[in-house]
Coordinates of C-alpha atoms in Angstrom, one line a residue:
X1 CA 0.0 0.0 0.0
X2 CA 1.3 3.4 -0.9
X3 CA 1.0 6.4 1.3
X4 CA 1.0 10.0 0.0
X5 CA 1.9 12.9 2.3
X6 CA -0.8 15.5 2.3
X7 CA 0.9 17.9 4.8
X8 CA 0.0 21.5 4.4
X9 CA 2.7 24.2 4.8
X10 CA 3.0 25.6 8.3
X11 CA 1.4 29.1 8.5
X12 CA 3.9 31.9 8.9
X13 CA 3.3 34.1 11.9
X14 CA 3.9 37.9 11.9
X15 CA 7.4 37.6 13.4
X16 CA 8.5 35.1 10.8
X17 CA 7.2 37.3 8.0
X18 CA 9.0 40.4 9.4
X19 CA 12.3 38.5 9.8
X20 CA 12.1 37.3 6.2
X21 CA 11.5 40.9 5.1
X22 CA 14.6 42.2 7.0
X23 CA 16.7 39.3 5.6
X24 CA 15.6 40.2 2.1
X25 CA 16.4 43.9 2.7
X26 CA 19.8 43.0 4.1
X27 CA 20.5 40.7 1.1
X28 CA 19.7 43.5 -1.4
X29 CA 21.5 46.2 0.5
X30 CA 23.9 48.2 -1.7
X31 CA 27.1 47.9 0.4
X32 CA 29.5 49.5 -2.2
X33 CA 29.4 53.1 -1.1
X34 CA 29.5 52.3 2.6
X35 CA 32.5 50.0 2.2
X36 CA 34.4 52.5 0.1
X37 CA 33.5 55.3 2.6
X38 CA 35.0 53.2 5.5
X39 CA 38.1 52.4 3.4
X40 CA 38.7 56.1 2.6
X41 CA 38.2 57.0 6.3
X42 CA 40.5 54.3 7.4
X43 CA 43.2 55.6 5.1
X44 CA 42.5 59.1 6.4
X45 CA 42.9 58.1 10.0
X46 CA 46.1 56.2 9.2
X47 CA 47.4 59.3 7.3
X48 CA 46.2 61.7 10.0
X49 CA 48.2 59.9 12.7
X50 CA 51.3 60.4 10.6
X51 CA 50.5 64.0 9.8
X52 CA 50.0 65.0 13.4
X53 CA 52.5 62.6 15.0
X54 CA 55.1 65.3 15.8
X55 CA 53.2 68.3 17.1
X56 CA 50.0 66.6 18.4
X57 CA 51.1 63.9 20.8
X58 CA 48.9 65.2 23.6
X59 CA 45.8 66.4 21.6
X60 CA 45.3 63.3 19.5
X61 CA 43.4 64.8 16.6
X62 CA 42.8 61.4 15.1
X63 CA 40.7 60.5 18.2
X64 CA 38.4 63.5 17.7
X65 CA 38.1 62.4 14.0
X66 CA 37.1 58.9 15.1
X67 CA 34.4 60.5 17.4
X68 CA 33.1 62.6 14.5
X69 CA 32.9 59.6 12.2
X70 CA 31.0 57.7 14.9
X71 CA 28.5 60.6 15.1
X72 CA 28.3 60.5 11.3
X73 CA 27.6 56.7 11.3
X74 CA 24.8 57.3 13.9
X75 CA 23.3 59.9 11.6
X76 CA 23.6 57.5 8.7
X77 CA 21.5 54.9 10.6
X78 CA 18.9 57.5 11.4
X79 CA 18.7 58.7 7.8
X80 CA 18.2 55.2 6.6
X81 CA 15.1 54.9 8.7
X82 CA 13.5 57.6 6.5
X83 CA 12.5 57.5 2.9
X84 CA 14.4 60.0 0.7
X85 CA 11.0 61.6 -0.3
X86 CA 11.1 63.1 3.3
X87 CA 13.9 65.4 2.1
X88 CA 11.6 66.6 -0.7
X89 CA 8.9 67.6 1.8
X90 CA 11.4 69.3 4.1
X91 CA 13.6 70.8 1.5
X92 CA 12.8 74.5 2.0
X93 CA 12.6 74.4 5.9
X94 CA 16.1 72.7 5.9
X95 CA 17.4 75.4 3.5
X96 CA 16.1 78.4 5.5
X97 CA 17.2 76.9 8.8
X98 CA 20.7 76.7 7.4
X99 CA 20.5 80.3 6.1
X100 CA 19.7 81.4 9.7
X101 CA 22.8 79.5 10.9
X102 CA 24.9 81.3 8.4
X103 CA 23.6 84.6 9.6
X104 CA 24.2 83.5 13.2
X105 CA 27.8 82.8 12.3
X106 CA 28.4 86.4 11.2
X107 CA 26.7 87.8 14.3
X108 CA 27.7 85.3 17.0
X109 CA 30.5 83.2 15.4
X110 CA 34.0 82.7 16.8
X111 CA 36.8 84.3 14.8
X112 CA 39.9 82.2 14.1
X113 CA 42.9 83.4 12.0
X114 CA 40.8 86.3 10.7
X115 CA 37.9 84.1 9.6
X116 CA 34.5 83.8 11.3
X117 CA 33.2 80.4 10.2
X118 CA 32.2 78.5 13.4
X119 CA 29.5 78.6 16.0
X120 CA 30.6 77.5 19.4
X121 CA 28.3 75.5 21.7
X122 CA 30.4 74.9 24.8
X123 CA 33.4 72.9 23.6
X124 CA 31.6 72.0 20.4
X125 CA 32.3 74.0 17.2
X126 CA 30.1 73.6 14.1
X127 CA 30.7 75.1 10.6
X128 CA 27.3 75.7 9.1
X129 CA 28.8 76.5 5.6
X130 CA 29.6 72.8 5.3
X131 CA 26.0 71.7 6.0
X132 CA 24.8 74.4 3.5
X133 CA 26.2 72.4 0.6
X134 CA 23.8 69.6 1.3
X135 CA 20.9 71.9 2.1
X136 CA 21.4 73.7 -1.2
X137 CA 21.4 70.5 -3.2
X138 CA 18.2 69.3 -1.5
X139 CA 16.6 72.6 -2.2
X140 CA 17.6 72.7 -5.9
X141 CA 16.4 69.1 -6.4
X142 CA 13.1 70.0 -4.9
X143 CA 12.7 73.1 -7.1
X144 CA 13.5 71.2 -10.4
X145 CA 11.7 68.0 -9.6
X146 CA 8.6 69.4 -11.3
X147 CA 9.1 70.5 -14.9
X148 CA 8.0 74.1 -14.9
X149 CA 8.4 74.6 -18.6
X150 CA 7.9 72.6 -21.8
X151 CA 10.4 74.4 -24.0
X152 CA 13.2 74.5 -21.5
X153 CA 14.3 77.0 -18.7
X154 CA 15.0 80.6 -19.7
X155 CA 16.8 83.3 -17.9
X156 CA 13.7 84.4 -16.1
X157 CA 13.0 80.8 -14.9
X158 CA 16.4 80.5 -13.4
X159 CA 16.3 83.7 -11.4
X160 CA 14.8 82.1 -8.2
X161 CA 17.3 79.1 -8.1
X162 CA 20.1 81.6 -8.7
X163 CA 19.0 83.6 -5.7
X164 CA 18.7 80.4 -3.7
X165 CA 22.4 79.7 -4.4
X166 CA 23.6 83.3 -4.4
X167 CA 22.4 84.2 -0.9
X168 CA 24.3 81.5 1.0
X169 CA 27.3 82.0 -1.3
X170 CA 27.5 85.7 -0.4
X171 CA 27.0 84.9 3.3
X172 CA 29.8 82.3 3.2
X173 CA 32.1 84.7 1.3
X174 CA 31.6 87.3 4.0
X175 CA 33.1 84.9 6.6
X176 CA 35.3 84.8 4.4
X177 CA 35.4 81.3 3.0
X178 CA 36.0 81.5 -0.8
X179 CA 36.6 77.7 -1.1
X180 CA 33.2 76.6 0.2
X181 CA 31.3 79.3 -1.7
X182 CA 33.1 78.2 -4.8
X183 CA 32.1 74.5 -4.2
X184 CA 28.5 75.6 -3.9
X185 CA 28.6 77.6 -7.1
X186 CA 30.4 74.8 -9.0
X187 CA 27.9 72.2 -7.8
X188 CA 25.0 74.5 -8.9
X189 CA 26.5 74.9 -12.3
X190 CA 27.0 71.2 -12.7
X191 CA 23.4 70.4 -11.7
X192 CA 22.1 72.9 -14.2
X193 CA 23.6 70.7 -17.0
X194 CA 21.0 68.0 -16.1
X195 CA 17.9 70.2 -16.2
X196 CA 16.4 71.3 -19.5
X197 CA 17.9 74.7 -20.2
X198 CA 17.5 76.4 -23.6
X199 CA 20.8 76.6 -25.6
X200 CA 20.6 80.3 -26.0
X201 CA 20.2 80.7 -22.2
X202 CA 23.4 78.7 -21.6
X203 CA 25.2 81.0 -24.0
X204 CA 23.9 84.1 -22.3
X205 CA 24.9 82.7 -18.8
X206 CA 28.4 81.9 -20.2
X207 CA 28.8 85.5 -21.5
X208 CA 27.5 87.0 -18.2
X209 CA 30.0 84.9 -16.2
X210 CA 32.9 85.8 -18.4
X211 CA 32.1 89.5 -18.2
X212 CA 31.6 89.3 -14.4
X213 CA 34.9 87.7 -13.6
X214 CA 37.0 90.9 -13.8
X215 CA 34.5 92.7 -11.5
X216 CA 34.5 89.8 -9.1
X217 CA 38.3 89.9 -9.0
X218 CA 38.4 93.6 -8.4
X219 CA 35.6 94.1 -6.0
X220 CA 34.7 90.8 -4.4
X221 CA 38.1 89.3 -3.6
X222 CA 40.1 90.4 -0.6
X223 CA 43.8 91.4 -1.1
X224 CA 45.2 88.1 0.2
X225 CA 42.8 86.1 -2.2
X226 CA 44.1 88.2 -5.1
X227 CA 47.6 87.5 -4.1
X228 CA 46.9 83.7 -4.0
X229 CA 45.9 83.9 -7.7
X230 CA 49.1 85.8 -8.5
X231 CA 51.1 83.3 -6.6
X232 CA 49.3 80.4 -8.4
X233 CA 50.5 81.9 -11.7
X234 CA 54.0 82.5 -10.4
X235 CA 54.7 80.9 -7.0
X236 CA 58.2 82.2 -7.1
X237 CA 57.0 85.8 -7.0
X238 CA 56.5 85.6 -3.2
X239 CA 58.2 82.3 -2.1
X240 CA 58.2 83.2 1.6
X241 CA 54.7 84.7 1.6
X242 CA 51.6 83.9 -0.4
X243 CA 53.6 81.4 -2.6
X244 CA 55.0 79.5 0.4
X245 CA 52.2 77.0 0.8
X246 CA 52.0 76.1 -2.8
X247 CA 55.8 75.6 -3.1
X248 CA 56.1 73.5 0.0
X249 CA 53.1 71.3 -1.1
X250 CA 54.6 70.7 -4.6
X251 CA 58.0 69.9 -2.9
X252 CA 56.2 67.3 -0.7
X253 CA 54.3 65.7 -3.6
X254 CA 57.3 65.6 -5.9
X255 CA 59.8 64.3 -3.3
X256 CA 57.7 61.2 -2.8
X257 CA 58.8 60.1 -6.3
X258 CA 57.5 56.6 -7.2
X259 CA 57.1 54.7 -4.0
X260 CA 57.4 57.4 -1.4
X261 CA 59.7 57.9 1.6
X262 CA 57.7 55.6 3.9
X263 CA 55.1 55.9 6.6
X264 CA 55.9 58.8 9.0
X265 CA 59.2 59.5 7.2
X266 CA 58.0 62.5 5.2
X267 CA 60.3 65.4 5.9
X268 CA 58.0 68.2 4.7
X269 CA 55.3 67.2 7.2
X270 CA 57.3 65.7 10.0
X271 CA 59.6 68.8 10.2
X272 CA 56.6 71.2 9.8
X273 CA 57.7 72.7 6.5
X274 CA 54.3 71.9 5.1
X275 CA 51.5 74.2 6.5
X276 CA 48.1 72.9 7.4
X277 CA 49.2 69.4 6.7
X278 CA 46.4 67.8 8.6
X279 CA 43.6 69.7 6.8
X280 CA 44.0 71.3 3.3
X281 CA 47.3 69.6 2.4
X282 CA 46.7 66.1 3.7
X283 CA 47.1 64.7 0.2
X284 CA 50.6 66.2 0.1
X285 CA 51.5 64.2 3.3
X286 CA 50.1 61.0 1.7
X287 CA 52.0 61.5 -1.6
X288 CA 55.3 62.3 0.1
X289 CA 55.1 59.1 2.2
X290 CA 53.6 56.7 -0.4
X291 CA 54.7 58.3 -3.7
X292 CA 53.2 58.3 -7.1
X293 CA 51.9 54.7 -6.7
X294 CA 50.1 55.4 -3.4
X295 CA 48.6 58.6 -4.9
X296 CA 47.3 56.8 -7.9
X297 CA 45.7 54.1 -5.7
X298 CA 44.0 56.7 -3.5
X299 CA 42.8 58.6 -6.5
X300 CA 41.4 55.4 -8.0
X301 CA 39.6 54.7 -4.8
X302 CA 37.9 58.1 -5.0
X303 CA 37.0 57.6 -8.7
X304 CA 35.4 54.2 -7.8
X305 CA 33.5 56.0 -5.1
X306 CA 32.2 58.7 -7.5
X307 CA 31.3 56.0 -10.1
X308 CA 29.2 54.2 -7.6
X309 CA 27.5 57.5 -6.7
X310 CA 26.7 58.1 -10.3
X311 CA 25.3 54.6 -10.6
X312 CA 22.9 55.3 -7.8
X313 CA 21.8 58.5 -9.5
X314 CA 21.4 56.7 -12.9
X315 CA 19.3 53.9 -11.4
X316 CA 17.0 56.2 -9.4
X317 CA 13.4 56.2 -10.4
X318 CA 12.3 59.8 -10.0
X319 CA 13.6 63.2 -10.9
X320 CA 14.1 64.4 -7.3
X321 CA 16.2 61.4 -6.4
X322 CA 18.2 61.8 -9.6
X323 CA 19.0 65.5 -9.0
X324 CA 19.6 64.9 -5.3
X325 CA 22.2 62.1 -6.0
X326 CA 23.9 64.1 -8.8
X327 CA 24.2 67.1 -6.6
X328 CA 25.8 65.1 -3.8
X329 CA 28.2 63.4 -6.2
X330 CA 29.2 66.8 -7.6
X331 CA 29.9 68.0 -4.1
X332 CA 32.4 65.1 -3.6
X333 CA 33.8 65.5 -7.1
X334 CA 34.6 69.2 -6.8
X335 CA 36.1 68.8 -3.4
X336 CA 38.3 66.0 -4.7
X337 CA 39.2 67.9 -7.9
X338 CA 39.9 71.3 -6.3
X339 CA 41.9 69.8 -3.4
X340 CA 44.1 67.6 -5.6
X341 CA 44.5 70.5 -8.0
X342 CA 45.6 73.0 -5.4
X343 CA 48.1 70.8 -3.6
X344 CA 49.7 69.9 -6.9
X345 CA 49.9 73.5 -8.2
X346 CA 47.2 73.1 -10.8
X347 CA 44.8 75.4 -9.1
X348 CA 45.1 78.4 -6.6
X349 CA 45.1 77.7 -2.9
X350 CA 41.4 78.2 -1.8
X351 CA 41.2 76.1 1.4
X352 CA 39.1 73.1 0.2
X353 CA 39.4 69.9 2.3
X354 CA 39.7 66.4 0.9
X355 CA 36.7 64.3 1.9
X356 CA 37.3 61.6 4.6
X357 CA 41.0 62.4 4.8
X358 CA 41.2 66.1 5.9
X359 CA 40.7 66.7 9.6
X360 CA 37.5 68.5 10.5
X361 CA 34.3 67.5 12.3
X362 CA 31.7 69.5 10.3
X363 CA 33.3 68.5 6.9
X364 CA 33.4 64.8 8.0
X365 CA 29.8 64.7 9.2
X366 CA 28.6 66.4 6.0
X367 CA 30.5 63.8 3.9
X368 CA 28.9 60.9 5.9
X369 CA 25.5 62.5 5.6
X370 CA 26.0 62.8 1.8
X371 CA 26.8 59.1 1.6
X372 CA 23.8 58.3 3.9
X373 CA 21.4 60.0 1.5
X374 CA 23.0 58.1 -1.5
X375 CA 22.6 54.8 0.4
X376 CA 19.0 55.8 1.2
X377 CA 18.1 56.3 -2.5
X378 CA 20.0 53.2 -3.6
X379 CA 18.2 50.9 -1.2
X380 CA 14.7 52.5 -1.1
X381 CA 14.2 53.4 -4.7
X382 CA 11.4 50.9 -5.1
X383 CA 9.6 51.9 -1.8
X384 CA 6.8 54.4 -2.0

C-alpha cells in the first residue's frame, strides 16, 4: 500500500514574516558606497596619525576624528530609517534653517585666524557652511523635480534658483570662505547641466559669467585672495609669503617620487615645513610618504566612489532622487578635484578639504550625511 503525504505548509506568523522581510532587505542592501567610505576614512585616520605625529602627541586629533565619524555613522543609521522623499517635503525648511545658521555665524560666530566660520556651543564647534552644501542640493532638487516649462528653462525661470544659491554663497564669502562658496557655485553649475535649459540661455549665462569675472576679482576678492591667484600663476613671485604653501606642497608631492619615503618618514610634514598638513594639504602628506603609486591608488579609490554614486543616480526612479544624487556626487567631485588641483599646483590655494582624509568635524559629518542619502536612495528606490 502506498501512502502519500498531504501535509499542508505551516502558517507563517507575523514575526517570521517580518524576519524574512529584513533578511531580504539585508541581502539586497547596496554595500558598495558604505565599504568605500569606510576604506577612505581608514586611510584618512592612518594618514592623520602620521601627519600629526610630531606636534600633536597630547591632543590626538585622530581621536576627535574617530568620534566625529562615529557621530556620522549614527546619523547614517537615522537617515536610513527615513524614505528619501522626506527630504523633498522638508527641502525649504532645511534650507532656510541653514540660512539662519549662516547669519548667526556672522553675528555670534567665533573668529579664528581672521575668519568667522564657526558657531561654538560649549566645547563643540560647528561650521554651518559645510552643511549648507547639502541643504542647497536638496533645495535645488526640490525646485527642479517638477518640470516648470515645456520648451526649457530661460533666464527668467532661473532667477529664483540663482537667488537660492547666491544668498548663501554671499554669506559664506563674507566669513570669508571662498573655497566653500566656490564649491557651492560649481555644484550648482554642474546640476544645471542636467535640467532642461535652452541653448541660448546657456550661451547668455556663459557670457555674463565671463564678463563678471573681472568685476569679481576687483571688488569681491580680498587682497590676500588676489595674491593667491598671482602666486598660483607665479609661485616664485613671493616664495616666503603667499607662494610658500604652494611651493612646499609641490615639494612634498614631488619628493615622494615613485614609492614614497615611507610611513611617518616624510620630511615636509614631520619637520613642519608643510603648513596645514592635517587639513587642506593632507594629500601632500600622503603623496610624500607613499609616492606616485600610493597617490594613484588613492585617486582610483575616489574615482570608484564617484562612479558608484553616479550609478545610484542613474538607477533612481524619480527626478528628485536623480538630481539629489547628482548634486551630492558633484559636491564630492569638486572637493576632490579642487583639493588635488591646489596641492599639486594646478589650481590656486582656496582652502578646500579632501573628503574623509582632511581633519574637520563638520566636513566629515557632511560627507557621511551625503553618503547616507545616496545609500537611502540606492536601497529604497522601489519603496513608496
